[in-house]
Amino acid sequence: FFFSKPQTITMTKLRPPKEPQPNHLPTQFFDCHHHYYNPPINADRYHSFFHKLGIQPYLPNDYQKDVIDDLKHGIGIPLVGSVHVEALPDVRAGDGEVEWVSQLIREGKCDNVKAIVASVNLAEDDRNVVEEELIKVCKASLLGKRCEDEEDVGLVVGVRWICDYVGPYTMDNATHVATTRCYPNGVDYLRSMSGGSDGSENVDASIKFERGFALLEKFGLSFDLQCAPEQLPAAALLFAKYPNIPVCIDHLGKPMMVLGSGDDDNKNSMPDADKLNVWKDGLRRMAMLSHVYIKISMLGWAVPGWWRIKDRELVMRDLVREVVTMFGADRVMVGSNWHGDAGCSDNDGLDNNGGPSASELITKVSLFFVDDDGKSLISCEDRERIFSKTAQSFYDTRRRRMVK
């Protein structure tokens, strides 16, 4: 589909509203994706890589102000919980990050965090090392017994190992700097078995990655997939082999700047057809797998400036509607990706004008499911799924994870 004019998309997988709904907003928000970090303090412990990048601290009190308070005072919506997602700790140091976040929880500084997605290099040379690292991150989140008869339990429910790769890392392409933690120019953990471009070293990495990925089922852990759209078909082939490992695609599948740059002098309102086709083809393959979910987050990576320029907002709306149509509300969740500031959270620096506040994000995404006449395109139940219940179910936040 193309966006020469606003599109009307039939949401075939969604339940239509049973009655008029004057309020387009959800009643609550569960944030499925955000980060805390303090590299200057934790550089020697687990964040030397992040510290070298010059990243400044982002702490629970910042999130309280930027997200929790902003939602409450801006649009009257309570945050009912959140998932802390790893923020590039050093290799074999993911347990240090988990332990730090768990300590913040124990100290009452971030009661909002109900689950943790940890960092583990699934592509270690030795499969036993991967297993040891999984044990370490799970044990690092132990919060202590609540009574003598109870087993100790933890909050780690999943793992993320960032995979974005489109070629050697250059700072200007979609290859993520995180892939350089183990390989100087980055590496493709997903595509080498189906046409990767980095030769034997890359092939070896993908074999090891799958071997480590398979271990997640043993630990009852999910996987957060962050990759480039070009990698989605290979990821779908891999995940189809492991239906008992729940997967959530981060950041809408990360189509990059489909309208071009976020500069105000860029007046283009027609998305790049080639980029869209690659992205849609990959997502369709993923949507066919019932254990794969997706996050509506970091929208400015796809369309910088979507929140402040109407034409771009319409393009973003149609991308989001396309995703919800593919996956259905039962497998879609909204996340703030909040860290640093609004610009980092929304577009990772692609828009010099920053990004939307938390309340603006929730309001605008809510309006994506309202037609031009102000009629809701989805039911109240589906709205609550998209903004809270799907994430709570996927990350299993109603019970704390048992650690053997």
Short mmCIF file of C-alpha atoms in Angstrom, two decimals:
data_model
loop_
_atom_site.label_atom_id
_atom_site.label_comp_id
_atom_site.label_asym_id
_atom_site.label_seq_id
_atom_site.Cartn_x
_atom_site.Cartn_y
_atom_site.Cartn_z
CA PHE A 1 0.00 0.00 0.00
CA PHE A 2 1.09 3.57 -0.59
CA PHE A 3 0.28 6.76 1.24
CA SER A 4 -0.60 9.32 -1.40
CA LYS A 5 -3.66 10.02 0.71
CA PRO A 6 -4.87 8.89 4.15
CA GLN A 7 -5.84 5.23 4.05
CA THR A 8 -8.77 3.41 5.57
CA ILE A 9 -7.49 0.08 6.82
CA THR A 10 -9.83 -2.73 7.81
CA MET A 11 -8.59 -4.25 11.05
CA THR A 12 -9.72 -7.78 10.35
CA LYS A 13 -8.15 -9.25 13.49
CA LEU A 14 -9.68 -6.75 15.87
CA ARG A 15 -13.06 -6.81 17.54
CA PRO A 16 -15.20 -3.79 16.61
CA PRO A 17 -16.63 -1.73 19.46
CA LYS A 18 -20.02 -2.86 20.75
CA GLU A 19 -21.13 0.68 21.50
CA PRO A 20 -19.94 4.27 21.01
CA GLN A 21 -16.77 5.12 22.95
CA PRO A 22 -16.34 8.81 23.63
CA ASN A 23 -12.92 8.33 25.26
CA HIS A 24 -10.23 7.05 22.91
CA LEU A 25 -7.65 6.68 25.70
CA PRO A 26 -6.92 3.43 27.55
CA THR A 27 -7.75 3.27 31.26
CA GLN A 28 -4.18 2.33 32.17
CA PHE A 29 -0.72 1.82 30.70
CA PHE A 30 1.76 -1.00 31.26
CA ASP A 31 5.11 0.04 29.80
CA CYS A 32 6.63 -3.01 28.11
CA HIS A 33 9.98 -1.37 27.32
CA HIS A 34 12.21 1.14 29.10
CA HIS A 35 15.75 1.45 30.49
CA TYR A 36 17.68 2.63 33.55
CA TYR A 37 21.44 3.06 33.58
CA ASN A 38 24.27 4.77 35.45
CA PRO A 39 27.47 4.19 33.43
CA PRO A 40 29.78 6.50 35.44
CA ILE A 41 29.01 4.55 38.62
CA ASN A 42 28.76 1.07 37.08
CA ALA A 43 31.52 1.25 34.44
CA ASP A 44 33.88 -1.06 36.34
CA ARG A 45 31.07 -3.42 37.28
CA TYR A 46 29.30 -4.04 33.97
CA HIS A 47 28.92 -0.87 31.87
CA SER A 48 32.39 -0.04 30.52
CA PHE A 49 31.15 -0.30 26.90
CA PHE A 50 28.26 2.09 27.58
CA HIS A 51 30.52 4.42 29.56
CA LYS A 52 32.95 4.71 26.62
CA LEU A 53 30.03 5.90 24.48
CA GLY A 54 29.63 8.86 26.85
CA ILE A 55 26.14 7.90 28.01
CA GLN A 56 24.88 9.89 31.00
CA PRO A 57 22.80 8.35 33.84
CA TYR A 58 19.08 7.76 33.52
CA LEU A 59 17.55 6.70 36.83
CA PRO A 60 14.17 5.78 38.34
CA ASN A 61 13.51 9.33 39.55
CA ASP A 62 13.93 10.53 35.95
CA TYR A 63 11.45 7.92 34.71
CA GLN A 64 9.05 8.89 37.49
CA LYS A 65 9.03 12.46 36.23
CA ASP A 66 9.16 11.76 32.49
CA VAL A 67 6.66 8.91 32.31
CA ILE A 68 4.71 8.15 35.49
CA ASP A 69 4.00 11.73 36.55
CA ASP A 70 3.56 12.98 32.99
CA LEU A 71 0.92 10.33 32.25
CA LYS A 72 -0.88 10.96 35.53
CA HIS A 73 -0.96 14.75 35.34
CA GLY A 74 -1.07 15.08 31.56
CA ILE A 75 -3.85 12.67 30.59
CA GLY A 76 -4.94 11.07 33.88
CA ILE A 77 -3.67 7.56 33.09
CA PRO A 78 -1.93 5.47 35.75
CA LEU A 79 1.16 3.42 35.02
CA VAL A 80 0.37 -0.05 36.40
CA GLY A 81 3.80 -1.57 35.83
CA SER A 82 6.74 -1.83 33.48
CA VAL A 83 9.43 -4.07 32.04
CA HIS A 84 13.06 -3.07 32.37
CA VAL A 85 14.93 -4.07 29.21
CA GLU A 86 18.69 -4.48 29.16
CA ALA A 87 20.79 -1.46 28.16
CA LEU A 88 23.95 -2.88 26.57
CA PRO A 89 25.89 -4.20 29.57
CA ASP A 90 29.30 -5.68 28.83
CA VAL A 91 29.55 -9.24 27.52
CA ARG A 92 29.17 -11.79 30.35
CA ALA A 93 28.12 -8.98 32.69
CA GLY A 94 24.34 -9.01 32.21
CA ASP A 95 23.94 -10.32 35.75
CA GLY A 96 25.56 -7.12 37.05
CA GLU A 97 22.88 -4.99 35.40
CA VAL A 98 20.10 -7.28 36.65
CA GLU A 99 21.50 -7.18 40.17
CA TRP A 100 21.66 -3.36 40.07
CA VAL A 101 18.04 -3.02 38.89
CA SER A 102 16.90 -5.60 41.45
CA GLN A 103 18.64 -3.62 44.18
CA LEU A 104 16.78 -0.48 43.08
CA ILE A 105 13.53 -2.45 43.41
CA ARG A 106 14.46 -3.74 46.86
CA GLU A 107 15.21 -0.17 47.94
CA GLY A 108 11.76 0.94 46.81
CA LYS A 109 13.09 3.21 44.08
CA CYS A 110 11.24 1.58 41.16
CA ASP A 111 8.25 -0.40 42.34
CA ASN A 112 6.87 0.00 38.83
CA VAL A 113 9.27 -2.65 37.47
CA LYS A 114 7.44 -5.98 37.38
CA ALA A 115 9.77 -7.90 35.06
CA ILE A 116 13.31 -7.73 33.66
CA VAL A 117 14.65 -8.62 30.22
CA ALA A 118 18.33 -9.41 30.66
CA SER A 119 21.33 -9.34 28.34
CA VAL A 120 23.00 -12.66 27.51
CA ASN A 121 25.28 -13.35 24.54
CA LEU A 122 23.54 -16.35 23.02
CA ALA A 123 26.36 -16.76 20.47
CA GLU A 124 29.15 -17.74 22.87
CA ASP A 125 31.67 -20.26 21.53
CA ASP A 126 30.75 -22.67 24.30
CA ARG A 127 27.08 -23.57 24.83
CA ASN A 128 27.84 -24.28 28.48
CA VAL A 129 28.90 -20.65 28.94
CA VAL A 130 25.52 -19.50 27.64
CA GLU A 131 23.79 -21.77 30.13
CA GLU A 132 25.95 -20.45 32.97
CA GLU A 133 25.15 -16.86 31.99
CA LEU A 134 21.42 -17.61 31.91
CA ILE A 135 21.64 -19.07 35.41
CA LYS A 136 23.55 -15.99 36.60
CA VAL A 137 21.05 -13.44 35.29
CA CYS A 138 18.10 -15.39 36.70
CA LYS A 139 19.69 -15.65 40.15
CA ALA A 140 20.75 -11.99 40.10
CA SER A 141 17.11 -10.91 40.20
CA LEU A 142 16.18 -12.88 43.31
CA LEU A 143 14.16 -10.67 45.63
CA GLY A 144 14.10 -12.98 48.63
CA LYS A 145 11.54 -15.27 50.22
CA ARG A 146 8.35 -13.71 51.47
CA CYS A 147 7.83 -16.58 53.91
CA GLU A 148 9.81 -19.61 55.09
CA ASP A 149 7.82 -22.11 53.03
CA GLU A 150 8.30 -20.25 49.76
CA GLU A 151 11.02 -20.77 47.14
CA ASP A 152 13.09 -17.73 46.31
CA VAL A 153 11.95 -16.12 43.08
CA GLY A 154 13.21 -13.62 40.53
CA LEU A 155 12.04 -11.10 37.97
CA VAL A 156 14.04 -12.08 34.87
CA VAL A 157 11.48 -13.29 32.34
CA GLY A 158 13.36 -12.90 29.08
CA VAL A 159 16.59 -12.15 27.23
CA ARG A 160 17.59 -9.65 24.57
CA TRP A 161 20.76 -9.82 22.49
CA ILE A 162 20.70 -7.00 19.93
CA CYS A 163 21.00 -8.24 16.33
CA ASP A 164 20.54 -5.18 14.03
CA TYR A 165 22.96 -5.71 11.13
CA VAL A 166 22.90 -4.49 7.51
CA GLY A 167 26.66 -4.35 6.91
CA PRO A 168 29.83 -3.26 8.75
CA TYR A 169 29.01 -0.72 11.47
CA THR A 170 29.53 2.87 10.24
CA MET A 171 27.48 5.00 12.70
CA ASP A 172 25.30 6.06 9.73
CA ASN A 173 23.68 2.75 8.80
CA ALA A 174 21.14 0.58 10.62
CA THR A 175 23.76 -1.75 12.10
CA HIS A 176 23.63 -1.31 15.87
CA VAL A 177 26.74 -0.44 17.83
CA ALA A 178 25.90 -3.28 20.22
CA THR A 179 26.92 -5.80 17.55
CA THR A 180 30.50 -4.52 17.84
CA ARG A 181 30.84 -5.79 21.39
CA CYS A 182 32.13 -9.14 20.07
CA TYR A 183 33.10 -8.28 16.46
CA PRO A 184 34.90 -5.00 15.61
CA ASN A 185 32.67 -4.25 12.59
CA GLY A 186 29.52 -5.91 13.92
CA VAL A 187 28.07 -9.25 12.90
CA ASP A 188 24.86 -10.74 11.52
CA TYR A 189 23.62 -13.31 14.04
CA LEU A 190 20.58 -14.18 11.92
CA ARG A 191 21.12 -14.16 8.17
CA SER A 192 24.38 -15.97 7.52
CA MET A 193 22.64 -19.30 6.97
CA SER A 194 20.42 -17.68 4.34
CA GLY A 195 22.68 -15.25 2.51
CA GLY A 196 24.63 -13.22 5.06
CA SER A 197 27.40 -10.96 3.80
CA ASP A 198 30.26 -11.34 6.25
CA GLY A 199 31.76 -14.69 5.29
CA SER A 200 32.79 -17.58 7.50
CA GLU A 201 33.00 -15.58 10.73
CA ASN A 202 29.39 -14.54 10.25
CA VAL A 203 28.22 -18.09 9.49
CA ASP A 204 29.88 -19.30 12.66
CA ALA A 205 28.12 -16.60 14.71
CA SER A 206 24.67 -17.61 13.48
CA ILE A 207 25.23 -21.28 14.27
CA LYS A 208 26.32 -20.41 17.78
CA PHE A 209 23.42 -17.97 18.17
CA GLU A 210 20.82 -20.61 17.36
CA ARG A 211 22.48 -23.04 19.74
CA GLY A 212 22.22 -20.51 22.55
CA PHE A 213 18.73 -19.39 21.57
CA ALA A 214 17.44 -22.96 21.93
CA LEU A 215 18.43 -22.90 25.61
CA LEU A 216 15.80 -20.28 26.42
CA GLU A 217 13.09 -22.95 26.37
CA LYS A 218 14.86 -24.87 29.15
CA PHE A 219 14.78 -21.74 31.33
CA GLY A 220 11.22 -20.74 30.44
CA LEU A 221 12.45 -17.41 29.05
CA SER A 222 11.18 -15.28 26.17
CA PHE A 223 13.32 -13.44 23.63
CA ASP A 224 13.17 -9.76 22.66
CA LEU A 225 14.20 -9.45 19.00
CA GLN A 226 15.79 -6.21 17.90
CA CYS A 227 16.91 -6.44 14.28
CA ALA A 228 16.74 -4.70 10.91
CA PRO A 229 13.82 -5.41 8.55
CA GLU A 230 16.19 -7.20 6.15
CA GLN A 231 16.83 -9.80 8.85
CA LEU A 232 13.19 -10.61 9.62
CA PRO A 233 12.77 -13.48 7.11
CA ALA A 234 15.79 -15.30 8.52
CA ALA A 235 14.52 -14.66 12.05
CA ALA A 236 11.14 -16.13 11.10
CA LEU A 237 12.83 -19.30 9.82
CA LEU A 238 14.73 -19.63 13.10
CA PHE A 239 11.78 -18.96 15.39
CA ALA A 240 9.54 -21.38 13.49
CA LYS A 241 11.80 -24.16 14.76
CA TYR A 242 11.23 -23.17 18.41
CA PRO A 243 7.49 -22.60 18.97
CA ASN A 244 7.85 -22.88 22.75
CA ILE A 245 10.07 -19.80 23.02
CA PRO A 246 7.88 -16.66 23.00
CA VAL A 247 9.37 -13.83 20.93
CA CYS A 248 8.59 -10.12 20.90
CA ILE A 249 9.80 -7.92 18.04
CA ASP A 250 11.09 -4.61 19.38
CA HIS A 251 10.37 -1.18 17.92
CA LEU A 252 7.89 -2.07 15.17
CA GLY A 253 10.53 -4.17 13.39
CA LYS A 254 12.72 -1.06 12.92
CA PRO A 255 11.99 0.24 9.41
CA MET A 256 14.41 3.17 9.12
CA MET A 257 13.41 6.65 7.92
CA VAL A 258 10.85 5.53 5.34
CA LEU A 259 10.25 9.20 4.41
CA GLY A 260 13.90 10.15 4.56
CA SER A 261 15.46 12.45 7.13
CA GLY A 262 13.60 14.21 9.90
CA ASP A 263 14.75 17.67 8.79
CA ASP A 264 12.00 20.23 8.44
CA ASP A 265 13.06 20.97 4.86
CA ASN A 266 12.24 17.37 3.90
CA LYS A 267 8.68 17.71 2.54
CA ASN A 268 8.42 14.14 1.27
CA SER A 269 5.16 12.42 2.22
CA MET A 270 5.56 9.30 0.06
CA PRO A 271 7.33 6.40 1.84
CA ASP A 272 10.15 4.51 0.16
CA ALA A 273 8.33 1.58 -1.51
CA ASP A 274 11.36 -0.71 -1.41
CA LYS A 275 11.88 -0.18 2.31
CA LEU A 276 8.20 -0.77 3.01
CA ASN A 277 8.11 -3.95 0.96
CA VAL A 278 11.10 -5.42 2.78
CA TRP A 279 9.60 -4.52 6.15
CA LYS A 280 6.10 -5.79 5.36
CA ASP A 281 7.37 -9.05 3.87
CA GLY A 282 9.40 -9.75 6.99
CA LEU A 283 6.57 -8.90 9.36
CA ARG A 284 4.09 -11.03 7.45
CA ARG A 285 6.39 -14.01 7.88
CA MET A 286 6.72 -13.28 11.59
CA ALA A 287 2.98 -12.72 12.05
CA MET A 288 2.34 -16.24 10.78
CA LEU A 289 4.04 -17.56 13.92
CA SER A 290 1.53 -17.50 16.79
CA HIS A 291 4.25 -17.24 19.45
CA VAL A 292 5.65 -14.00 17.98
CA TYR A 293 4.46 -10.61 19.29
CA ILE A 294 5.46 -7.04 18.44
CA LYS A 295 5.99 -3.69 20.19
CA ILE A 296 4.73 -0.31 19.02
CA SER A 297 7.71 1.69 20.23
CA MET A 298 10.53 3.99 19.02
CA LEU A 299 8.27 5.20 16.22
CA GLY A 300 10.57 8.06 15.26
CA TRP A 301 13.14 5.59 13.94
CA ALA A 302 10.65 4.77 11.18
CA VAL A 303 9.31 8.31 10.66
CA PRO A 304 11.36 11.05 12.34
CA GLY A 305 9.13 13.99 13.22
CA TRP A 306 5.93 11.92 13.08
CA TRP A 307 4.66 13.51 16.30
CA ARG A 308 4.96 17.14 15.14
CA ILE A 309 4.24 17.13 11.38
CA LYS A 310 0.76 16.06 10.26
CA ASP A 311 1.72 14.35 6.98
CA ARG A 312 4.31 12.26 8.77
CA GLU A 313 1.86 11.43 11.53
CA LEU A 314 -0.56 10.01 8.95
CA VAL A 315 2.19 7.80 7.54
CA MET A 316 3.06 6.62 11.03
CA ARG A 317 -0.60 5.95 11.76
CA ASP A 318 -0.91 3.71 8.73
CA LEU A 319 2.26 1.79 9.61
CA VAL A 320 0.90 1.13 13.10
CA ARG A 321 -2.50 0.10 11.74
CA GLU A 322 -0.76 -2.26 9.32
CA VAL A 323 1.08 -3.92 12.19
CA VAL A 324 -2.04 -4.32 14.31
CA THR A 325 -3.90 -5.74 11.33
CA MET A 326 -1.14 -8.32 10.81
CA PHE A 327 -0.73 -9.43 14.43
CA GLY A 328 -4.02 -8.57 16.16
CA ALA A 329 -4.42 -6.84 19.52
CA ASP A 330 -3.61 -10.07 21.37
CA ARG A 331 -0.03 -9.86 20.08
CA VAL A 332 0.63 -6.10 20.03
CA MET A 333 1.88 -3.95 22.92
CA VAL A 334 2.84 -0.28 23.26
CA GLY A 335 6.14 0.65 24.91
CA SER A 336 7.69 4.01 25.71
CA ASN A 337 11.32 2.88 25.20
CA TRP A 338 11.97 5.70 27.67
CA HIS A 339 15.56 6.56 28.51
CA GLY A 340 17.73 9.63 28.30
CA ASP A 341 15.18 12.05 26.89
CA ALA A 342 12.21 12.17 24.53
CA GLY A 343 14.39 12.23 21.42
CA CYS A 344 16.48 9.23 22.43
CA SER A 345 13.33 7.32 23.35
CA ASP A 346 11.45 8.11 20.16
CA ASN A 347 14.08 8.17 17.40
CA ASP A 348 17.56 7.51 18.80
CA GLY A 349 18.73 10.92 17.66
CA LEU A 350 17.34 10.90 14.09
CA ASP A 351 15.21 14.00 14.80
CA ASN A 352 17.01 17.08 16.10
CA ASN A 353 13.68 18.39 17.41
CA GLY A 354 13.38 15.67 20.06
CA GLY A 355 10.32 13.48 20.49
CA PRO A 356 6.86 13.33 22.07
CA SER A 357 6.33 13.32 25.81
CA ALA A 358 4.94 10.12 27.32
CA SER A 359 1.43 11.58 27.44
CA GLU A 360 1.71 12.80 23.84
CA LEU A 361 2.87 9.34 22.74
CA ILE A 362 -0.04 7.53 24.39
CA THR A 363 -2.56 10.10 23.14
CA LYS A 364 -1.36 10.03 19.55
CA VAL A 365 -1.09 6.25 19.34
CA SER A 366 -4.59 6.00 20.84
CA LEU A 367 -5.89 8.27 18.09
CA PHE A 368 -4.41 5.97 15.45
CA PHE A 369 -7.37 3.69 16.26
CA VAL A 370 -10.01 6.38 15.69
CA ASP A 371 -11.42 7.15 12.24
CA ASP A 372 -11.86 10.58 10.66
CA ASP A 373 -15.37 10.85 12.12
CA GLY A 374 -14.13 10.27 15.66
CA LYS A 375 -15.43 6.69 15.81
CA SER A 376 -13.24 4.07 17.46
CA LEU A 377 -11.98 1.35 15.13
CA ILE A 378 -11.40 -1.05 18.01
CA SER A 379 -13.25 -2.24 21.08
CA CYS A 380 -12.47 -1.17 24.65
CA GLU A 381 -11.13 -4.66 25.27
CA ASP A 382 -8.66 -4.45 22.38
CA ARG A 383 -7.54 -0.99 23.44
CA GLU A 384 -6.73 -2.32 26.92
CA ARG A 385 -4.88 -5.25 25.36
CA ILE A 386 -2.70 -2.99 23.22
CA PHE A 387 -1.81 -0.60 26.05
CA SER A 388 -1.45 -3.02 28.97
CA LYS A 389 -2.89 -6.52 28.99
CA THR A 390 -0.96 -8.06 26.09
CA ALA A 391 2.34 -7.03 27.65
CA GLN A 392 1.29 -8.22 31.11
CA SER A 393 0.39 -11.59 29.64
CA PHE A 394 3.50 -11.93 27.46
CA TYR A 395 5.90 -11.04 30.26
CA ASP A 396 3.93 -13.09 32.80
CA THR A 397 3.86 -10.29 35.36
CA ARG A 398 1.08 -11.76 37.47
CA ARG A 399 3.50 -14.22 39.03
CA ARG A 400 7.13 -13.99 39.89
CA ARG A 401 9.49 -16.37 38.10
CA MET A 402 10.67 -19.46 39.97
CA VAL A 403 14.45 -19.93 39.99
CA LYS A 404 15.78 -23.42 40.63
#
